[in-house]
Short mmCIF file of C-alpha atoms (C1' of nucleotides) in Angstrom, two decimals:
data_model
loop_
_atom_site.label_atom_id
_atom_site.label_comp_id
_atom_site.label_asym_id
_atom_site.label_seq_id
_atom_site.Cartn_x
_atom_site.Cartn_y
_atom_site.Cartn_z
CA MET V 1 36.20 -10.86 -19.74
CA ARG V 2 34.47 -7.59 -18.86
CA LYS V 3 30.99 -7.87 -17.45
CA PRO V 4 28.88 -5.48 -19.54
CA ARG V 5 26.79 -2.68 -18.07
CA GLN V 6 23.07 -3.37 -18.34
CA ASP V 7 21.44 -1.34 -21.10
CA SER V 8 17.75 -2.00 -20.54
CA VAL V 9 16.11 -3.65 -17.58
CA SER V 10 13.83 -6.63 -18.24
CA ASP V 11 11.06 -7.61 -15.86
CA ASP V 12 10.32 -10.84 -17.74
CA ALA V 13 11.21 -12.89 -14.67
CA LEU V 14 8.43 -11.18 -12.72
CA ARG V 15 5.92 -10.89 -15.56
CA GLN V 16 5.55 -14.65 -15.66
CA PHE V 17 3.57 -14.35 -12.42
CA VAL V 18 -0.10 -13.39 -12.62
CA GLY V 19 0.22 -11.78 -9.21
CA TYR V 20 2.71 -9.29 -10.64
CA HIS V 21 0.18 -8.16 -13.24
CA ILE V 22 -2.57 -7.94 -10.64
CA ARG V 23 -0.45 -5.83 -8.30
CA ARG V 24 0.63 -3.52 -11.12
CA ALA V 25 -2.94 -3.13 -12.38
CA SER V 26 -4.08 -2.45 -8.84
CA SER V 27 -1.42 0.19 -8.39
CA VAL V 28 -2.45 1.96 -11.60
CA VAL V 29 -6.16 1.71 -10.83
CA GLN V 30 -5.62 2.93 -7.29
CA SER V 31 -3.61 5.96 -8.33
CA ASP V 32 -6.16 6.80 -11.04
CA LEU V 33 -8.95 6.64 -8.50
CA ALA V 34 -6.97 8.75 -6.05
CA SER V 35 -6.63 11.43 -8.74
CA THR V 36 -10.34 11.19 -9.52
CA LEU V 37 -11.27 11.62 -5.86
CA LYS V 38 -8.93 14.54 -5.27
CA PRO V 39 -11.39 17.23 -6.44
CA PHE V 40 -13.81 15.93 -3.81
CA GLU V 41 -11.07 16.06 -1.18
CA LEU V 42 -11.56 12.36 -0.57
CA ARG V 43 -8.85 9.75 -0.12
CA MET V 44 -9.35 6.04 -0.82
CA LEU V 45 -10.13 5.44 2.83
CA THR V 46 -12.51 8.34 3.34
CA TYR V 47 -14.23 7.48 0.06
CA SER V 48 -14.75 3.82 0.98
CA ALA V 49 -15.97 4.77 4.42
CA LEU V 50 -18.38 7.41 3.07
CA VAL V 51 -19.87 5.03 0.51
CA LEU V 52 -20.32 2.22 3.03
CA ILE V 53 -21.94 4.58 5.54
CA ALA V 54 -24.21 6.12 2.90
CA LYS V 55 -25.34 2.71 1.71
CA ASN V 56 -25.55 1.14 5.18
CA SER V 57 -26.84 3.97 7.32
CA GLY V 58 -26.68 3.21 11.01
CA LEU V 59 -23.79 0.77 10.98
CA SER V 60 -21.26 0.90 13.83
CA GLN V 61 -17.58 1.75 13.62
CA SER V 62 -16.66 -1.85 14.40
CA GLN V 63 -18.85 -3.11 11.58
CA LEU V 64 -17.37 -0.56 9.23
CA ALA V 65 -13.83 -1.47 10.18
CA VAL V 66 -14.54 -5.13 9.40
CA ALA V 67 -16.14 -4.20 6.07
CA MET V 68 -13.12 -2.06 5.18
CA GLY V 69 -10.62 -4.67 6.31
CA ILE V 70 -8.83 -2.32 8.70
CA GLU V 71 -8.39 -2.24 12.47
CA ARG V 72 -10.79 -0.24 14.63
CA PRO V 73 -8.22 2.29 15.84
CA ASN V 74 -7.38 3.28 12.28
CA LEU V 75 -10.98 4.15 11.57
CA VAL V 76 -11.25 6.80 14.28
CA MET V 77 -9.43 9.56 12.42
CA ILE V 78 -11.23 8.68 9.18
CA ILE V 79 -14.62 9.18 10.84
CA ASP V 80 -13.29 12.28 12.62
CA GLU V 81 -12.42 13.76 9.25
CA LEU V 82 -15.79 12.92 7.68
CA GLU V 83 -17.60 14.23 10.74
CA GLN V 84 -15.64 17.51 10.82
CA ARG V 85 -16.57 18.01 7.18
CA GLU V 86 -20.18 17.33 8.21
CA LEU V 87 -20.51 14.47 5.76
CA VAL V 88 -21.44 11.90 8.41
CA VAL V 89 -22.68 12.03 11.99
CA ARG V 90 -21.97 9.83 15.01
CA GLU V 91 -25.31 9.08 16.67
CA ARG V 92 -25.40 7.49 20.10
CA ASP V 93 -27.39 4.27 20.10
CA PRO V 94 -29.81 4.62 23.05
CA SER V 95 -30.12 0.84 23.43
CA ASP V 96 -26.34 0.37 23.76
CA ARG V 97 -24.59 3.56 24.66
CA ARG V 98 -21.17 2.14 23.78
CA VAL V 99 -21.77 2.15 20.03
CA TYR V 100 -22.04 4.95 17.53
CA ALA V 101 -24.54 4.58 14.69
CA LEU V 102 -22.93 6.19 11.67
CA ARG V 103 -25.22 8.05 9.31
CA PRO V 104 -24.59 10.26 6.27
CA THR V 105 -25.72 13.86 6.27
CA LEU V 106 -27.49 15.25 3.24
CA ALA V 107 -24.19 16.76 2.12
CA GLY V 108 -22.55 13.37 2.68
CA GLN V 109 -25.16 11.62 0.55
CA GLU V 110 -24.66 14.16 -2.20
CA LEU V 111 -20.87 14.02 -2.14
CA CYS V 112 -21.07 10.23 -2.13
CA ASP V 113 -23.25 10.27 -5.23
CA GLU V 114 -20.95 12.71 -7.01
CA ALA V 115 -17.82 10.78 -6.15
CA MET V 116 -19.39 7.49 -7.22
CA ALA V 117 -20.44 9.06 -10.53
CA ALA V 118 -16.85 10.19 -11.07
CA ASN V 119 -15.65 6.71 -10.16
CA ALA V 120 -18.06 5.20 -12.69
CA ALA V 121 -16.89 7.63 -15.38
CA LEU V 122 -13.30 6.71 -14.63
CA GLU V 123 -14.11 3.02 -14.91
CA ALA V 124 -15.77 3.54 -18.27
CA ARG V 125 -12.58 5.10 -19.58
CA VAL V 126 -10.27 2.51 -18.03
CA LEU V 127 -12.38 -0.38 -19.33
CA ALA V 128 -12.98 1.16 -22.75
CA ASP V 129 -11.12 -1.66 -24.51
CA LEU V 130 -13.10 -4.42 -22.77
CA ASP V 131 -16.59 -5.49 -23.80
CA ALA V 132 -19.15 -6.49 -21.19
CA ALA V 133 -18.25 -10.18 -21.51
CA ALA V 134 -14.56 -9.52 -21.01
CA ARG V 135 -15.36 -7.27 -18.06
CA ASP V 136 -17.47 -9.96 -16.41
CA ALA V 137 -14.80 -12.57 -17.19
CA LEU V 138 -12.21 -10.37 -15.52
CA ILE V 139 -14.28 -10.06 -12.35
CA ALA V 140 -15.03 -13.78 -12.41
CA ALA V 141 -11.35 -14.64 -12.80
CA LEU V 142 -10.36 -12.30 -9.97
CA SER V 143 -13.03 -13.85 -7.75
CA ALA V 144 -11.89 -17.36 -8.70
CA LEU V 145 -8.44 -16.77 -7.24
CA HIS V 146 -8.35 -18.47 -3.91
CA SER V 147 -6.10 -17.77 -1.04
CA PRO V 148 -4.20 -20.91 -0.02
CA LYS V 149 -4.13 -19.69 3.56
CA PRO V 150 -6.23 -22.49 5.20
CA THR V 151 -3.84 -25.10 3.79
CA MET R 1 -40.04 6.39 13.37
CA ARG R 2 -36.94 4.72 14.77
CA LYS R 3 -34.03 4.36 12.39
CA PRO R 4 -33.01 0.71 12.63
CA ARG R 5 -29.51 -0.42 13.55
CA GLN R 6 -27.69 -1.98 10.59
CA ASP R 7 -27.54 -5.78 10.81
CA SER R 8 -25.19 -6.72 8.00
CA VAL R 9 -22.97 -4.45 5.96
CA SER R 10 -23.27 -4.58 2.17
CA ASP R 11 -20.43 -3.56 -0.12
CA ASP R 12 -22.58 -3.81 -3.24
CA ALA R 13 -22.07 -0.13 -3.93
CA LEU R 14 -18.31 -0.70 -4.22
CA ARG R 15 -18.45 -4.12 -5.87
CA GLN R 16 -19.95 -2.58 -9.00
CA PHE R 17 -16.48 -1.18 -9.73
CA VAL R 18 -13.91 -3.43 -11.36
CA GLY R 19 -11.18 -1.47 -9.58
CA TYR R 20 -12.57 -2.62 -6.25
CA HIS R 21 -12.18 -6.27 -7.26
CA ILE R 22 -8.70 -5.64 -8.62
CA ARG R 23 -7.56 -3.92 -5.42
CA ARG R 24 -9.03 -6.67 -3.25
CA ALA R 25 -7.45 -9.41 -5.37
CA SER R 26 -4.15 -7.57 -5.26
CA SER R 27 -4.33 -7.31 -1.50
CA VAL R 28 -4.96 -11.05 -1.15
CA VAL R 29 -2.27 -11.98 -3.67
CA GLN R 30 0.22 -9.63 -2.04
CA SER R 31 -0.33 -10.99 1.44
CA ASP R 32 -0.10 -14.57 0.17
CA LEU R 33 3.20 -13.78 -1.52
CA ALA R 34 4.48 -12.06 1.60
CA SER R 35 3.77 -15.24 3.57
CA THR R 36 5.46 -17.34 0.91
CA LEU R 37 8.58 -15.14 0.98
CA LYS R 38 8.82 -15.06 4.77
CA PRO R 39 10.84 -18.30 5.09
CA PHE R 40 13.44 -16.72 2.78
CA GLU R 41 13.45 -13.57 4.93
CA LEU R 42 12.44 -11.56 1.86
CA ARG R 43 9.86 -8.80 1.68
CA MET R 44 8.06 -7.83 -1.51
CA LEU R 45 10.57 -5.05 -2.11
CA THR R 46 13.72 -7.08 -1.41
CA TYR R 47 12.32 -9.94 -3.48
CA SER R 48 11.56 -7.74 -6.49
CA ALA R 49 14.95 -6.09 -6.24
CA LEU R 50 16.78 -9.42 -5.94
CA VAL R 51 15.00 -10.93 -8.95
CA LEU R 52 15.61 -7.86 -11.11
CA ILE R 53 19.29 -7.75 -10.13
CA ALA R 54 19.73 -11.50 -10.68
CA LYS R 55 18.12 -11.30 -14.12
CA ASN R 56 19.75 -7.98 -15.10
CA SER R 57 23.20 -8.25 -13.59
CA GLY R 58 25.11 -4.98 -13.72
CA LEU R 59 22.17 -2.59 -13.68
CA SER R 60 22.46 0.65 -11.70
CA GLN R 61 20.41 1.71 -8.68
CA SER R 62 18.70 4.39 -10.74
CA GLN R 63 17.72 1.86 -13.38
CA LEU R 64 16.45 -0.51 -10.71
CA ALA R 65 14.40 2.20 -9.03
CA VAL R 66 12.70 3.01 -12.34
CA ALA R 67 12.01 -0.69 -12.97
CA MET R 68 10.53 -1.06 -9.49
CA GLY R 69 8.52 2.14 -9.75
CA ILE R 70 9.97 3.66 -6.58
CA GLU R 71 12.14 6.71 -5.90
CA ARG R 72 15.89 6.36 -5.73
CA PRO R 73 16.22 7.26 -2.05
CA ASN R 74 13.90 4.43 -1.06
CA LEU R 75 16.10 1.90 -2.81
CA VAL R 76 19.17 2.62 -0.72
CA MET R 77 18.11 0.67 2.37
CA ILE R 78 16.77 -2.17 0.24
CA ILE R 79 20.17 -2.64 -1.42
CA ASP R 80 21.88 -2.14 1.96
CA GLU R 81 19.86 -5.05 3.31
CA LEU R 82 20.59 -7.34 0.36
CA GLU R 83 24.25 -6.39 0.46
CA GLN R 84 24.57 -7.03 4.21
CA ARG R 85 23.07 -10.46 3.66
CA GLU R 86 25.66 -10.94 0.90
CA LEU R 87 23.01 -11.61 -1.71
CA VAL R 88 24.11 -8.77 -4.00
CA VAL R 89 27.23 -6.63 -4.37
CA ARG R 90 27.70 -2.97 -5.28
CA GLU R 91 30.51 -2.81 -7.86
CA ARG R 92 32.00 0.53 -8.79
CA ASP R 93 31.79 1.14 -12.53
CA PRO R 94 35.33 2.20 -13.59
CA SER R 95 34.01 4.10 -16.61
CA ASP R 96 31.62 6.20 -14.51
CA ARG R 97 32.56 6.25 -10.87
CA ARG R 98 29.21 7.72 -9.80
CA VAL R 99 27.24 4.56 -10.51
CA TYR R 100 27.12 1.22 -8.78
CA ALA R 101 26.73 -1.86 -10.95
CA LEU R 102 24.53 -4.23 -8.97
CA ARG R 103 25.29 -7.94 -9.27
CA PRO R 104 23.97 -11.02 -7.49
CA THR R 105 26.33 -13.21 -5.49
CA LEU R 106 26.14 -16.97 -5.88
CA ALA R 107 24.05 -17.10 -2.72
CA GLY R 108 21.84 -14.35 -4.15
CA GLN R 109 21.31 -16.30 -7.37
CA GLU R 110 20.41 -19.40 -5.40
CA LEU R 111 18.02 -17.62 -3.05
CA CYS R 112 16.42 -15.91 -6.04
CA ASP R 113 15.85 -19.29 -7.71
CA GLU R 114 14.38 -20.80 -4.55
CA ALA R 115 12.08 -17.84 -3.91
CA MET R 116 10.90 -17.80 -7.51
CA ALA R 117 10.16 -21.53 -7.32
CA ALA R 118 8.08 -20.92 -4.19
CA ASN R 119 6.34 -18.04 -5.96
CA ALA R 120 5.55 -20.34 -8.91
CA ALA R 121 4.20 -23.03 -6.56
CA LEU R 122 2.01 -20.43 -4.87
CA GLU R 123 0.67 -19.24 -8.22
CA ALA R 124 -0.20 -22.81 -9.22
CA ARG R 125 -2.34 -23.10 -6.11
CA VAL R 126 -3.95 -19.68 -6.41
CA LEU R 127 -4.76 -20.25 -10.09
CA ALA R 128 -5.91 -23.85 -9.64
CA ASP R 129 -9.46 -23.01 -10.72
CA LEU R 130 -8.37 -21.25 -13.91
CA ASP R 131 -7.36 -23.08 -17.09
CA ALA R 132 -4.55 -21.77 -19.27
CA ALA R 133 -6.96 -19.86 -21.50
CA ALA R 134 -8.64 -18.13 -18.56
CA ARG R 135 -5.24 -17.33 -17.08
CA ASP R 136 -4.08 -15.73 -20.34
CA ALA R 137 -7.39 -13.89 -20.68
CA LEU R 138 -6.92 -12.52 -17.16
CA ILE R 139 -3.46 -11.19 -17.96
CA ALA R 140 -4.71 -9.80 -21.28
CA ALA R 141 -7.62 -8.04 -19.58
CA LEU R 142 -5.35 -6.57 -16.90
CA SER R 143 -2.95 -5.34 -19.58
CA ALA R 144 -5.84 -3.89 -21.60
CA LEU R 145 -6.73 -1.51 -18.78
CA HIS R 146 -5.38 1.86 -19.67
CA SER R 147 -4.62 4.72 -17.44
CA PRO R 148 -6.52 7.84 -18.50
CA LYS R 149 -3.71 10.04 -17.17
CA PRO R 150 -2.68 11.74 -20.46
CA THR R 151 -6.25 12.94 -20.94
"C1'" DT K 1 25.31 22.24 -15.05
"C1'" DA K 2 23.57 17.54 -14.66
"C1'" DT K 3 23.54 12.90 -12.61
"C1'" DT K 4 24.35 8.96 -9.01
"C1'" DG K 5 23.87 7.70 -4.75
"C1'" DT K 6 22.89 9.33 -0.20
"C1'" DT K 7 20.84 11.60 4.08
"C1'" DA K 8 17.18 13.58 6.42
"C1'" DT K 9 12.54 14.15 6.76
"C1'" DA K 10 7.53 13.72 6.39
"C1'" DC K 11 3.24 11.73 5.24
"C1'" DT K 12 0.04 7.82 4.65
"C1'" DC K 13 -1.51 3.31 5.75
"C1'" DT K 14 -1.39 -0.35 8.92
"C1'" DA K 15 -1.02 -2.95 13.41
"C1'" DT K 16 -0.91 -3.63 18.58
"C1'" DA K 17 -1.42 -2.56 23.52
"C1'" DA K 18 -3.79 -0.27 26.86
"C1'" DC K 19 -7.23 2.91 28.42
"C1'" DT K 20 -12.65 4.59 29.27
"C1'" DA K 21 -17.24 3.85 29.40
"C1'" DT K 22 -20.57 1.02 28.99
"C1'" DA K 23 -22.74 -3.68 29.08
"C1'" DT U 1 -15.75 -10.25 32.21
"C1'" DA U 2 -16.51 -8.57 27.58
"C1'" DT U 3 -17.27 -5.03 23.96
"C1'" DA U 4 -17.16 -0.15 21.45
"C1'" DG U 5 -14.61 3.46 20.80
"C1'" DT U 6 -10.32 5.80 21.79
"C1'" DT U 7 -5.33 7.02 22.58
"C1'" DA U 8 -0.62 6.35 21.93
"C1'" DT U 9 2.77 4.31 19.43
"C1'" DA U 10 5.45 1.82 16.06
"C1'" DG U 11 6.38 -0.09 11.68
"C1'" DA U 12 6.22 -0.32 6.72
"C1'" DG U 13 6.05 2.04 2.16
"C1'" DT U 14 6.44 6.20 -0.35
"C1'" DA U 15 7.72 11.09 -1.63
"C1'" DT U 16 10.63 15.44 -1.75
"C1'" DA U 17 14.65 18.52 -0.80
"C1'" DA U 18 19.34 18.94 -0.35
"C1'" DC U 19 24.04 17.27 -0.19
"C1'" DA U 20 28.81 15.07 -1.87
"C1'" DA U 21 31.20 12.98 -5.51
"C1'" DT U 22 31.64 12.65 -10.20
"C1'" DA U 23 30.70 13.65 -14.99
#
DNA sequence: TATTGTTATACTCTATAACTATA
DNA sequence: TATAGTTATAGAGTATAACAATA
């Protein structure tokens, strides 16, 4: 009995898991957003950092790293890049000269607004088939997932 | 006027985007699954490959790469690893000696079943707060997202 | 010529240890 | 001593170009 060569590949065994759908959706959404941010010469990381700085002017690099869920060392080059492009500034905090207070420049504020508008436009297209209720239900369901870590 | 130091960091500006919630959920789900697979000495990539091979015995490396959404060169070391652990075998296809037909060994089948059972148990815990309808709605909503690429 | 699998390589994202300067 | 930022480094994951064997 000859074992036949596979004609088409089925991912049914993986599609039974919700996590598979979430990871695939995330991958699509992430690559779409990366394309959207490209004209602004922003990557996911520089975009997230710029938005958080613009909306939380004066925060420290440590605080930003926590908010972004990355380690402090990995933030250094991200801030370097934003600073070299004069989108944010590192201000010494006179009351604690170890920390930098991160603040957006005017250009940083403007680029942040433009990039967020593009992000919103992208979302509108991606979510075109979902009404507001379905959109809220999606967010609620995603938030209802709980990590079984503390078990 | 002194600019105040930021006390707490708000991610409201990012949380307005559904993509942000999807990427965060994906990150949580992915790290949970990685922990679950650790006892089997499987990574996300070796797990996906093993399941797809076990459920599509005889497929080629090119076919598998397409199914996994990665480039062919990146699959080589993944299959090397599974082959060295004797979980899958590379069989020469006599009718086309360029291709390898990938097949699971008995041990590969068994490990696949055990890992998938652990994955299912994990999902049950993660989705504990969602009823079947909400679960299906979540998958439907994720599938309804469409990539605006062809635009 | 085109395709399968492979090698070599590079880039991004992530993580850890150790340093400096301040506190 | 502890913390903020930094440097150096290493590990994944991913992408492209080019090669040998085969079609």
